[in-house]
Amino acid sequence: MKPLSLSRSDAGSYPDDAMSRRLALAELKERWTLLGLTLPGFALVLLVLAVPLAWLGWMSFLDDGGAFTLANYARLLKPVYTSSLLTTFQIAFCVTLACVLLGYPLAYLLSQVPERTGQVLMALVLLPFWTSVLVRTYAWLVLLQRQGIINNTMLDLGLIDQPLSLVNNFFGTTVGMVHVMLPFLVLPLYDKMKNIDPQLMSAAANCGASPAQAFRQVFLRLSLPGLASGVTLVFVLSLGFYLTPALLGGGKVAMWSMKISDTISLFGNWGAASALGVTLLIVTLLMLWGLRRVFGIKGGY
Amino acid sequence: MPGQIAIRDVYKHYGAFTAIDHVSLDVRAGEFLTLLGPSGSGKTTLLNVLAGFIRPESGSIRVDGVEFLTLPPHKRDIGMVFQNYALFPHMSVAENVAYPLRLRKVAGAERDRQVRRALDMVQMGHLGERAIQQLSGGQRQRVALARAMVFEPKIMLMDEPLSALDKNLREHMQVELKRLHDRVGMTTIYVTHDQKEALTLSHRIAVLNKGRLAQLDTPDALYERPVDRFVGGFIGESAFLPVEEQGHQVLFQKRPLRLPGGSVRHPGRAHVLLVRPERLHWQPVAGPEAMNRIDAQVRDVLYQGDSFHVGLALADGSELAARFLRGAATPTAPAPGQAVHLWLHAEDTLLVAESA
């Protein structure tokens, strides 16, 4: 039997060629199998997302007759659109802020209570997901309208003389959207908070930190990535949100998404609507990039 | 020298479970005291009471005369090393060590100097800028130690700090801890369930059993003169053999036992004979009249390299172990099944009470 040599032969491969070929083949087969598994999903995303977006971009440069034009983008400089963009950002900002103010303490509570209580509370936080957005939005309408439950209760208690205008305005829109968006902030934040070792707070106290200092300097700092994820999610979702502002805004809150809807349903101008859509997409991507820079997030969410 | 602790009558219970059952003890300034015991003995609870993370139902702890139990944990000025180190992940090594100084408003160059000094003491001076995620277990332990020491506290608490390390590293760190303590000399209270570790490191050991203080003594005294069966069994290897008490005499295998001069018998409690494997002799070296004899049969003989670990049994079924050192005078170990006589000096014949 030929003695096994560990040095390479002139051909540049190890003596036991057949074995290493089989191993290489097995490796290749495994890689292709994995690729094959991911391909259908990838193709679907490509088809459903990339292709329509590309078509949208294409359409935005066409006018009614089908000729190339930049007019669709030019008209976006009109005040009605710039103020709509401003309103959209204002809503998104207010909703995000309200979600942070309400959601951070909520997530903190969820992460600190004993397991059983935490599970019950979490179910309550997730409850909105089990009901349709439409139903929830209409529920707010019932609560907030002039003859709604809140106004009637306050009138009966004598707290006010006239019903307050709680809906069909900026306030009502914000309230409805906060209700929808809150779980999106609470969940990533809760997840991060749950992973903070409680012993770190003890260690901070031992080092000399008062409870407030320990919270600020250790817990808050460590929860920031979760907060960043939540804020990004809520802000970006709010930018493009349609249903709730449409129902609770009373036509007075001119969100960008409603402009798109109006352009199609009222004016039938697909080119213009496409331009609006592409603009929203670009603005959203810019916001994503900007937020990531601000929070210093590396990698995925 | 500061750092004297007077613990009086501390009582802590969780529902029906008593974690600390009216424990009192004094810790001398500069002493290395270990709280030793099995899980559930109350040692970690007592440490946490000292740290301020657990509030007892009653009792008092005075440090240099000042009542501690009314102080919140962040005002107690104690250094603590946690079992899993509890290093802040969002801070570098140097920032972790600097944190207690920052909280005490020590600024700039002075702070850097003290951080540097603390890190040098644990041989981590060159790793100040590292993120803690990049450190090994042993390195993290040192950073935790540096952080606990940096503000020169009067008292240091350690909660099984070496238990997460592998055996070799643990033994190495034990030596380092001892040297560090000899050098710096602050009162240290150390919690462990490892009796060997306790014997190595401590000036005195407080053995805890089910929330009570079983014995507080030097390692030597605990090993040589355990106060009851629990302490005798927890520290070192031991076998317990039944004896008969007849008036003033104590009989073993129907023969009266020769006991050491200071041997104490507790009235109203049963006693057993505590036998340590290394104290048994294979010949009556001081003469058969001056030693106690044990008749036993060899069960098994385990090779240990430098010696044999011989398992034996008495006629009544009680088991014990003896060490057989290989040497020029004793070339062959006994064989299984062989009936042997073992001999014990009077001073090594320990009578201990059954635990309460």
XYZ file of C-alpha atoms in Angstrom, chain B residues 16 62 64 66 118 125 144 153 169 174 189 192 210 221 300 304 323-324 344:
19
model
C -42.642 29.981 56.116
C -23.174 48.227 62.928
C -17.598 51.026 63.104
C -22.793 53.206 62.623
C -6.781 49.734 40.524
C -3.572 47.975 33.343
C -15.072 43.472 38.693
C -13.834 50.919 50.597
C -7.963 29.549 36.916
C -7.471 32.210 44.976
C -16.612 38.991 53.593
C -18.659 30.234 48.993
C -30.203 26.296 57.526
C -10.016 25.046 64.618
C -12.230 -1.219 47.858
C -4.736 8.119 43.607
C -5.494 6.991 53.128
C -2.664 4.621 52.487
C -6.111 6.425 66.013
